[in-house]
Short mmCIF file of C-alpha atoms in Angstrom, two decimals:
data_model
loop_
_atom_site.label_atom_id
_atom_site.label_comp_id
_atom_site.label_asym_id
_atom_site.label_seq_id
_atom_site.Cartn_x
_atom_site.Cartn_y
_atom_site.Cartn_z
CA MET A 1 84.16 232.85 92.98
CA SER A 2 82.04 232.16 89.90
CA THR A 3 82.97 229.10 87.84
CA ASN A 4 82.87 231.39 84.79
CA THR A 5 85.46 233.81 86.17
CA PRO A 6 88.89 233.38 84.54
CA THR A 7 91.38 232.27 87.17
CA THR A 8 95.07 231.56 87.49
CA VAL A 9 96.25 228.66 89.63
CA ARG A 10 99.84 228.13 90.76
CA THR A 11 100.51 224.92 92.68
CA THR A 12 103.73 223.81 94.36
CA VAL A 13 104.45 220.66 96.33
CA VAL A 14 106.77 221.55 99.20
CA ALA A 15 108.97 218.60 100.11
CA ALA A 16 109.31 217.33 103.67
CA ARG A 17 111.59 219.62 105.74
CA ALA A 18 111.76 222.22 102.93
CA ALA A 19 111.04 225.97 102.83
CA TRP A 20 108.75 227.88 100.46
CA SER A 21 107.79 231.49 99.86
CA SER A 22 105.65 233.58 97.55
CA VAL A 23 103.95 236.92 97.16
CA VAL A 24 100.16 236.52 97.32
CA ARG A 25 98.37 239.46 95.75
CA SER A 26 95.40 241.21 97.31
CA GLY A 27 92.25 239.16 96.73
CA GLU A 28 94.13 235.99 95.81
CA THR A 29 93.77 232.86 97.94
CA LEU A 30 96.42 230.52 99.27
CA THR A 31 95.33 226.94 99.96
CA VAL A 32 97.54 224.73 102.13
CA THR A 33 96.95 220.98 101.77
CA ASP A 34 98.22 218.48 104.33
CA LEU A 35 98.90 215.73 101.77
CA TYR A 36 99.70 212.87 104.13
CA GLY A 37 98.29 214.05 107.46
CA ASN A 38 99.74 215.38 110.73
CA GLN A 39 102.32 217.68 109.13
CA ALA A 40 102.94 221.00 110.87
CA VAL A 41 103.39 223.99 108.55
CA ASP A 42 105.18 226.95 110.16
CA PHE A 43 103.99 230.22 108.61
CA LEU A 44 104.96 233.90 108.59
CA VAL A 45 103.36 236.72 106.60
CA TYR A 46 104.52 240.27 105.83
CA ASP A 47 103.19 243.25 103.89
CA ALA A 48 104.84 242.66 100.51
CA HIS A 49 105.60 246.38 100.07
CA ASP A 50 106.76 247.11 103.62
CA THR A 51 108.05 244.07 105.48
CA SER A 52 108.28 246.07 108.73
CA VAL A 53 104.52 245.43 108.77
CA ARG A 54 104.22 241.75 109.64
CA TYR A 55 102.10 239.14 111.37
CA SER A 56 101.55 239.81 115.05
CA ALA A 57 100.43 236.96 117.30
CA PRO A 58 99.32 239.32 120.12
CA ASP A 59 97.25 241.49 117.77
CA THR A 60 95.70 238.43 116.14
CA ILE A 61 94.85 236.76 119.45
CA HIS A 62 93.45 240.02 120.85
CA ALA A 63 91.33 240.73 117.77
CA GLN A 64 89.61 237.35 117.76
CA GLY A 65 89.57 236.70 121.50
CA GLY A 66 91.27 233.31 121.35
CA ILE A 67 94.55 231.54 120.66
CA PHE A 68 93.37 229.07 118.01
CA LEU A 69 92.80 229.89 114.34
CA THR A 70 90.02 228.56 112.10
CA THR A 71 87.51 229.78 109.51
CA GLY A 72 86.91 233.50 109.96
CA SER A 73 90.16 234.18 111.81
CA VAL A 74 91.97 237.30 110.59
CA LEU A 75 95.77 237.40 110.67
CA MET A 76 96.55 240.85 112.03
CA SER A 77 99.72 242.89 111.63
CA ASN A 78 101.76 244.71 114.25
CA GLU A 79 99.83 247.81 113.12
CA HIS A 80 96.58 245.99 113.96
CA THR A 81 95.56 245.82 110.31
CA PRO A 82 94.44 242.69 108.43
CA LEU A 83 96.94 240.73 106.36
CA MET A 84 95.05 237.52 105.52
CA THR A 85 91.75 235.88 106.46
CA VAL A 86 91.07 232.17 106.91
CA VAL A 87 88.12 231.63 104.58
CA ASP A 88 87.92 227.82 104.77
CA ASP A 89 89.32 225.28 107.21
CA GLU A 90 88.76 221.52 107.15
CA VAL A 91 90.67 220.87 110.39
CA GLY A 92 89.10 223.28 112.86
CA ARG A 93 91.97 224.45 115.05
CA HIS A 94 95.51 225.73 114.42
CA ASP A 95 98.25 226.90 116.79
CA THR A 96 99.50 230.43 117.48
CA VAL A 97 101.70 229.85 120.56
CA GLY A 98 103.98 226.85 119.91
CA GLY A 99 106.60 228.80 117.98
CA ALA A 100 109.21 227.56 115.51
CA CYS A 101 111.75 224.88 116.32
CA SER A 102 115.41 225.88 116.30
CA LYS A 103 118.75 224.24 116.97
CA GLU A 104 118.78 225.97 120.36
CA SER A 105 115.28 224.87 121.40
CA ASN A 106 115.91 221.33 120.12
CA THR A 107 119.07 221.13 122.24
CA LEU A 108 117.28 222.46 125.32
CA ARG A 109 114.28 220.17 124.98
CA TYR A 110 115.70 216.99 123.47
CA GLY A 111 119.43 216.94 124.14
CA HIS A 112 122.68 218.13 122.58
CA HIS A 113 122.67 215.25 120.07
CA THR A 114 119.89 217.10 118.18
CA TRP A 115 122.05 220.18 117.48
CA SER A 116 122.82 219.18 113.89
CA GLN A 117 119.18 218.59 112.99
CA HIS A 118 117.58 221.00 110.53
CA ALA A 119 114.96 223.30 112.08
CA CYS A 120 112.24 225.77 111.09
CA VAL A 121 114.31 228.81 112.05
CA ASP A 122 116.95 227.65 109.53
CA ASN A 123 114.26 227.45 106.85
CA PHE A 124 112.86 230.89 107.68
CA LEU A 125 116.30 232.50 107.64
CA ALA A 126 117.28 230.92 104.32
CA GLU A 127 113.99 231.75 102.62
CA GLY A 128 113.69 235.22 104.14
CA ALA A 129 117.19 236.13 102.97
CA LYS A 130 115.85 236.08 99.40
CA TYR A 131 113.80 239.17 100.34
CA GLY A 132 116.37 240.93 102.51
CA LEU A 133 114.93 239.58 105.77
CA GLY A 134 117.14 238.50 108.66
CA LYS A 135 116.90 237.11 112.16
CA ARG A 136 115.50 240.39 113.54
CA ASP A 137 112.56 239.99 111.14
CA LEU A 138 111.47 236.62 112.54
CA VAL A 139 108.47 236.96 114.83
CA SER A 140 106.18 234.49 116.57
CA ASN A 141 104.71 232.33 113.83
CA ILE A 142 101.57 230.36 113.09
CA ASN A 143 101.73 226.55 113.08
CA TRP A 144 99.06 225.31 110.70
CA TYR A 145 97.81 221.80 111.59
CA MET A 146 99.83 221.61 114.83
CA ASN A 147 97.90 220.50 117.91
CA VAL A 148 98.91 222.50 121.00
CA PRO A 149 96.14 222.16 123.60
CA VAL A 150 96.17 224.53 126.57
CA GLU A 151 94.85 223.35 129.93
CA GLN A 152 92.97 225.54 132.40
CA ASP A 153 96.13 225.94 134.50
CA GLY A 154 98.04 227.24 131.48
CA THR A 155 99.92 224.02 130.77
CA LEU A 156 100.43 223.37 127.08
CA GLY A 157 102.03 220.61 125.06
CA ILE A 158 102.67 219.48 121.51
CA VAL A 159 100.62 216.33 121.00
CA ASP A 160 99.32 214.11 118.21
CA GLY A 161 97.75 216.11 115.40
CA ILE A 162 94.06 216.29 114.55
CA SER A 163 94.59 216.60 110.80
CA ALA A 164 94.34 213.83 108.20
CA PRO A 165 95.55 213.20 104.64
CA GLY A 166 94.16 215.73 102.16
CA LEU A 167 92.70 218.21 104.62
CA LYS A 168 92.98 221.85 103.52
CA LEU A 169 92.80 225.40 104.75
CA THR A 170 92.43 228.48 102.57
CA LEU A 171 93.48 232.05 103.28
CA ARG A 172 92.54 235.21 101.37
CA ALA A 173 95.11 238.00 101.07
CA GLU A 174 93.68 241.31 102.30
CA ARG A 175 96.62 243.19 100.72
CA ASP A 176 99.72 242.13 98.77
CA VAL A 177 101.56 239.87 101.22
CA LEU A 178 104.80 237.94 101.34
CA VAL A 179 104.37 234.46 102.82
CA LEU A 180 107.25 232.41 104.26
CA VAL A 181 106.71 228.72 105.04
CA SER A 182 108.80 226.10 106.79
CA ASN A 183 107.44 222.61 106.20
CA CYS A 184 108.48 221.59 109.69
CA PRO A 185 111.41 219.13 109.90
CA GLN A 186 110.88 218.30 113.60
CA ILE A 187 111.28 214.59 114.46
CA ASN A 188 111.51 214.80 118.26
CA ASN A 189 107.85 215.45 119.08
CA PRO A 190 104.48 214.40 117.59
CA CYS A 191 103.84 217.61 115.57
CA ASN A 192 104.70 215.71 112.35
CA GLY A 193 103.89 212.24 113.59
CA PHE A 194 107.69 211.80 113.93
CA ASP A 195 107.82 211.53 110.12
CA PRO A 196 107.86 214.85 108.18
CA THR A 197 105.97 214.73 104.87
CA ALA A 198 105.22 216.95 101.88
CA VAL A 199 102.48 219.58 101.71
CA GLU A 200 100.94 221.49 98.81
CA MET A 201 100.58 225.24 98.29
CA THR A 202 98.05 226.55 95.77
CA ILE A 203 97.64 230.23 94.90
CA THR A 204 94.43 231.07 93.06
CA GLY A 205 93.71 234.49 91.57
CA VAL A 206 91.32 236.20 89.21
CA THR A 207 92.79 237.19 85.84
CA GLY A 208 92.23 240.56 84.25
#
Protein backbone atom coordinates (compact mmCIF):
# COMPACT_ATOMS: atom_id res chain seq x y z
CA MET A 1 0.00 0.00 0.00
CA SER A 2 1.48 3.35 -1.02
CA THR A 3 2.34 5.76 1.80
CA ASN A 4 0.42 8.41 -0.17
CA THR A 5 -2.80 6.41 -0.26
CA PRO A 6 -5.42 7.73 2.20
CA THR A 7 -6.13 5.06 4.80
CA THR A 8 -8.41 4.49 7.75
CA VAL A 9 -7.09 2.71 10.83
CA ARG A 10 -9.26 1.32 13.62
CA THR A 11 -7.40 -0.13 16.60
CA THR A 12 -8.84 -1.94 19.61
CA VAL A 13 -7.04 -3.45 22.58
CA VAL A 14 -8.83 -6.65 23.56
CA ALA A 15 -8.47 -7.31 27.28
CA ALA A 16 -7.30 -10.64 28.65
CA ARG A 17 -10.09 -13.26 28.50
CA ALA A 18 -12.37 -10.93 26.48
CA ALA A 19 -14.20 -11.34 23.17
CA TRP A 20 -14.10 -9.08 20.10
CA SER A 21 -15.76 -8.96 16.70
CA SER A 22 -15.88 -6.79 13.60
CA VAL A 23 -16.76 -6.77 9.94
CA VAL A 24 -13.62 -6.47 7.81
CA ARG A 25 -14.40 -5.21 4.32
CA SER A 26 -12.99 -6.71 1.15
CA GLY A 27 -9.42 -5.49 0.64
CA GLU A 28 -9.00 -4.29 4.22
CA THR A 29 -6.38 -5.86 6.47
CA LEU A 30 -6.66 -7.07 10.05
CA THR A 31 -3.46 -7.07 12.09
CA VAL A 32 -3.35 -9.08 15.32
CA THR A 33 -0.60 -8.09 17.77
CA ASP A 34 0.47 -10.34 20.64
CA LEU A 35 1.23 -7.46 23.03
CA TYR A 36 2.86 -9.41 25.85
CA GLY A 37 3.78 -12.73 24.21
CA ASN A 38 2.43 -16.29 24.32
CA GLN A 39 -1.26 -15.35 24.16
CA ALA A 40 -3.51 -17.64 22.12
CA VAL A 41 -6.15 -15.87 20.02
CA ASP A 42 -9.08 -18.10 19.02
CA PHE A 43 -10.52 -16.97 15.68
CA LEU A 44 -13.58 -17.62 13.51
CA VAL A 45 -14.51 -15.94 10.22
CA TYR A 46 -17.75 -15.86 8.23
CA ASP A 47 -18.98 -14.28 5.00
CA ALA A 48 -20.46 -11.04 6.34
CA HIS A 49 -23.45 -11.27 3.98
CA ASP A 50 -24.16 -14.99 4.36
CA THR A 51 -22.88 -16.48 7.61
CA SER A 52 -23.74 -20.00 6.41
CA VAL A 53 -20.49 -19.56 4.47
CA ARG A 54 -17.79 -19.81 7.12
CA TYR A 55 -14.22 -20.88 7.82
CA SER A 56 -13.57 -24.54 7.15
CA ALA A 57 -10.53 -26.20 8.71
CA PRO A 58 -10.68 -29.22 6.35
CA ASP A 59 -10.90 -27.04 3.23
CA THR A 60 -8.09 -24.80 4.47
CA ILE A 61 -5.80 -27.70 5.37
CA HIS A 62 -6.55 -29.45 2.06
CA ALA A 63 -5.96 -26.32 -0.02
CA GLN A 64 -2.53 -25.60 1.43
CA GLY A 65 -1.41 -29.17 2.10
CA GLY A 66 -0.58 -28.66 5.77
CA ILE A 67 -2.07 -28.05 9.20
CA PHE A 68 -0.10 -24.94 10.17
CA LEU A 69 -0.84 -21.40 8.99
CA THR A 70 1.69 -18.71 8.08
CA THR A 71 2.37 -16.10 5.38
CA GLY A 72 0.55 -17.06 2.19
CA SER A 73 -2.01 -19.31 3.88
CA VAL A 74 -5.56 -18.79 2.62
CA LEU A 75 -8.47 -19.28 5.00
CA MET A 76 -11.00 -21.23 2.96
CA SER A 77 -14.75 -21.48 3.44
CA ASN A 78 -16.97 -24.55 3.52
CA GLU A 79 -17.67 -23.72 -0.14
CA HIS A 80 -13.91 -23.93 -0.82
CA THR A 81 -13.70 -20.22 -1.55
CA PRO A 82 -11.21 -17.76 0.01
CA LEU A 83 -12.23 -15.68 3.00
CA MET A 84 -8.93 -14.16 4.17
CA THR A 85 -5.23 -14.49 3.33
CA VAL A 86 -2.30 -14.28 5.74
CA VAL A 87 -0.14 -11.61 4.11
CA ASP A 88 2.44 -11.18 6.89
CA ASP A 89 3.42 -13.32 9.86
CA GLU A 90 6.20 -12.61 12.34
CA VAL A 91 5.75 -15.89 14.26
CA GLY A 92 5.86 -18.54 11.53
CA ARG A 93 3.35 -21.16 12.62
CA HIS A 94 -0.24 -21.10 13.91
CA ASP A 95 -2.63 -23.89 14.92
CA THR A 96 -5.68 -25.25 13.09
CA VAL A 97 -6.42 -28.41 15.11
CA GLY A 98 -6.37 -27.54 18.84
CA GLY A 99 -9.92 -26.22 18.95
CA ALA A 100 -11.55 -23.86 21.45
CA CYS A 101 -11.63 -24.50 25.17
CA SER A 102 -15.04 -25.01 26.78
CA LYS A 103 -16.40 -25.76 30.23
CA GLU A 104 -16.90 -29.36 29.11
CA SER A 105 -13.38 -29.85 27.74
CA ASN A 106 -11.86 -28.11 30.77
CA THR A 107 -13.74 -30.48 33.09
CA LEU A 108 -12.67 -33.53 31.08
CA ARG A 109 -9.02 -32.53 30.86
CA TYR A 110 -8.36 -30.69 34.11
CA GLY A 111 -11.03 -31.72 36.60
CA HIS A 112 -14.51 -30.71 37.72
CA HIS A 113 -13.14 -27.79 39.77
CA THR A 114 -12.54 -25.94 36.46
CA TRP A 115 -16.24 -25.96 35.48
CA SER A 116 -16.83 -22.35 36.54
CA GLN A 117 -13.87 -21.00 34.59
CA HIS A 118 -14.62 -18.80 31.59
CA ALA A 119 -13.82 -20.42 28.22
CA CYS A 120 -13.50 -19.55 24.53
CA VAL A 121 -16.81 -21.18 23.61
CA ASP A 122 -18.52 -18.79 26.07
CA ASN A 123 -16.84 -15.86 24.34
CA PHE A 124 -17.81 -17.07 20.86
CA LEU A 125 -21.43 -17.63 21.86
CA ALA A 126 -21.76 -14.22 23.52
CA GLU A 127 -20.11 -12.35 20.67
CA GLY A 128 -21.80 -14.35 17.91
CA ALA A 129 -25.23 -13.70 19.43
CA LYS A 130 -24.82 -10.05 18.40
CA TYR A 131 -25.06 -11.25 14.78
CA GLY A 132 -27.72 -13.92 15.23
CA LEU A 133 -25.20 -16.76 15.49
CA GLY A 134 -25.67 -19.66 17.90
CA LYS A 135 -23.98 -22.85 18.99
CA ARG A 136 -24.75 -24.58 15.67
CA ASP A 137 -22.70 -21.86 13.93
CA LEU A 138 -19.50 -22.59 15.86
CA VAL A 139 -17.04 -24.59 13.78
CA SER A 140 -13.45 -25.68 14.27
CA ASN A 141 -11.46 -22.50 14.82
CA ILE A 142 -7.98 -21.14 14.24
CA ASN A 143 -5.70 -20.55 17.24
CA TRP A 144 -3.33 -17.75 16.33
CA TYR A 145 -0.01 -17.95 18.24
CA MET A 146 -0.84 -21.31 19.86
CA ASN A 147 1.86 -23.96 19.62
CA VAL A 148 0.40 -27.41 18.92
CA PRO A 149 3.17 -29.63 17.53
CA VAL A 150 2.19 -32.92 15.90
CA GLU A 151 4.53 -35.90 16.12
CA GLN A 152 5.01 -38.48 13.37
CA ASP A 153 2.75 -40.93 15.23
CA GLY A 154 -0.05 -38.36 15.32
CA THR A 155 0.43 -37.35 18.94
CA LEU A 156 -0.21 -33.68 19.57
CA GLY A 157 -0.04 -31.43 22.60
CA ILE A 158 -0.44 -27.82 23.68
CA VAL A 159 3.00 -26.62 24.72
CA ASP A 160 4.89 -23.40 25.41
CA GLY A 161 4.31 -20.79 22.72
CA ILE A 162 6.83 -19.61 20.15
CA SER A 163 5.56 -16.02 20.06
CA ALA A 164 7.03 -13.02 21.87
CA PRO A 165 5.87 -9.54 22.93
CA GLY A 166 4.88 -7.36 19.98
CA LEU A 167 4.86 -10.02 17.28
CA LYS A 168 2.16 -9.54 14.64
CA LEU A 169 0.28 -11.28 11.89
CA THR A 170 -1.77 -9.58 9.19
CA LEU A 171 -4.70 -10.94 7.19
CA ARG A 172 -6.32 -9.47 4.08
CA ALA A 173 -10.07 -9.87 3.61
CA GLU A 174 -10.86 -11.45 0.23
CA ARG A 175 -14.55 -10.49 0.62
CA ASP A 176 -16.57 -8.73 3.33
CA VAL A 177 -16.10 -10.96 6.37
CA LEU A 178 -17.30 -11.12 9.94
CA VAL A 179 -14.52 -11.98 12.39
CA LEU A 180 -15.14 -13.37 15.89
CA VAL A 181 -12.27 -13.50 18.38
CA SER A 182 -11.88 -15.02 21.82
CA ASN A 183 -8.76 -13.77 23.56
CA CYS A 184 -8.28 -17.13 25.20
CA PRO A 185 -8.90 -17.26 28.99
CA GLN A 186 -7.31 -20.71 29.47
CA ILE A 187 -5.13 -21.02 32.59
CA ASN A 188 -4.74 -24.81 32.78
CA ASN A 189 -2.25 -25.33 29.96
CA PRO A 190 0.70 -23.37 28.50
CA CYS A 191 -1.21 -21.81 25.54
CA ASN A 192 -1.24 -18.45 27.37
CA GLY A 193 1.78 -19.03 29.54
CA PHE A 194 -0.74 -19.69 32.36
CA ASP A 195 -1.36 -15.92 32.44
CA PRO A 196 -3.83 -14.53 29.84
CA THR A 197 -2.92 -11.08 28.54
CA ALA A 198 -4.28 -8.40 26.20
CA VAL A 199 -3.91 -8.37 22.41
CA GLU A 200 -4.47 -5.66 19.81
CA MET A 201 -6.66 -5.70 16.70
CA THR A 202 -6.02 -3.17 13.93
CA ILE A 203 -8.18 -2.85 10.82
CA THR A 204 -6.63 -0.85 8.00
CA GLY A 205 -8.50 0.15 4.86
CA VAL A 206 -8.20 2.45 1.89
CA THR A 207 -10.54 5.46 1.90
CA GLY A 208 -12.52 6.55 -1.11
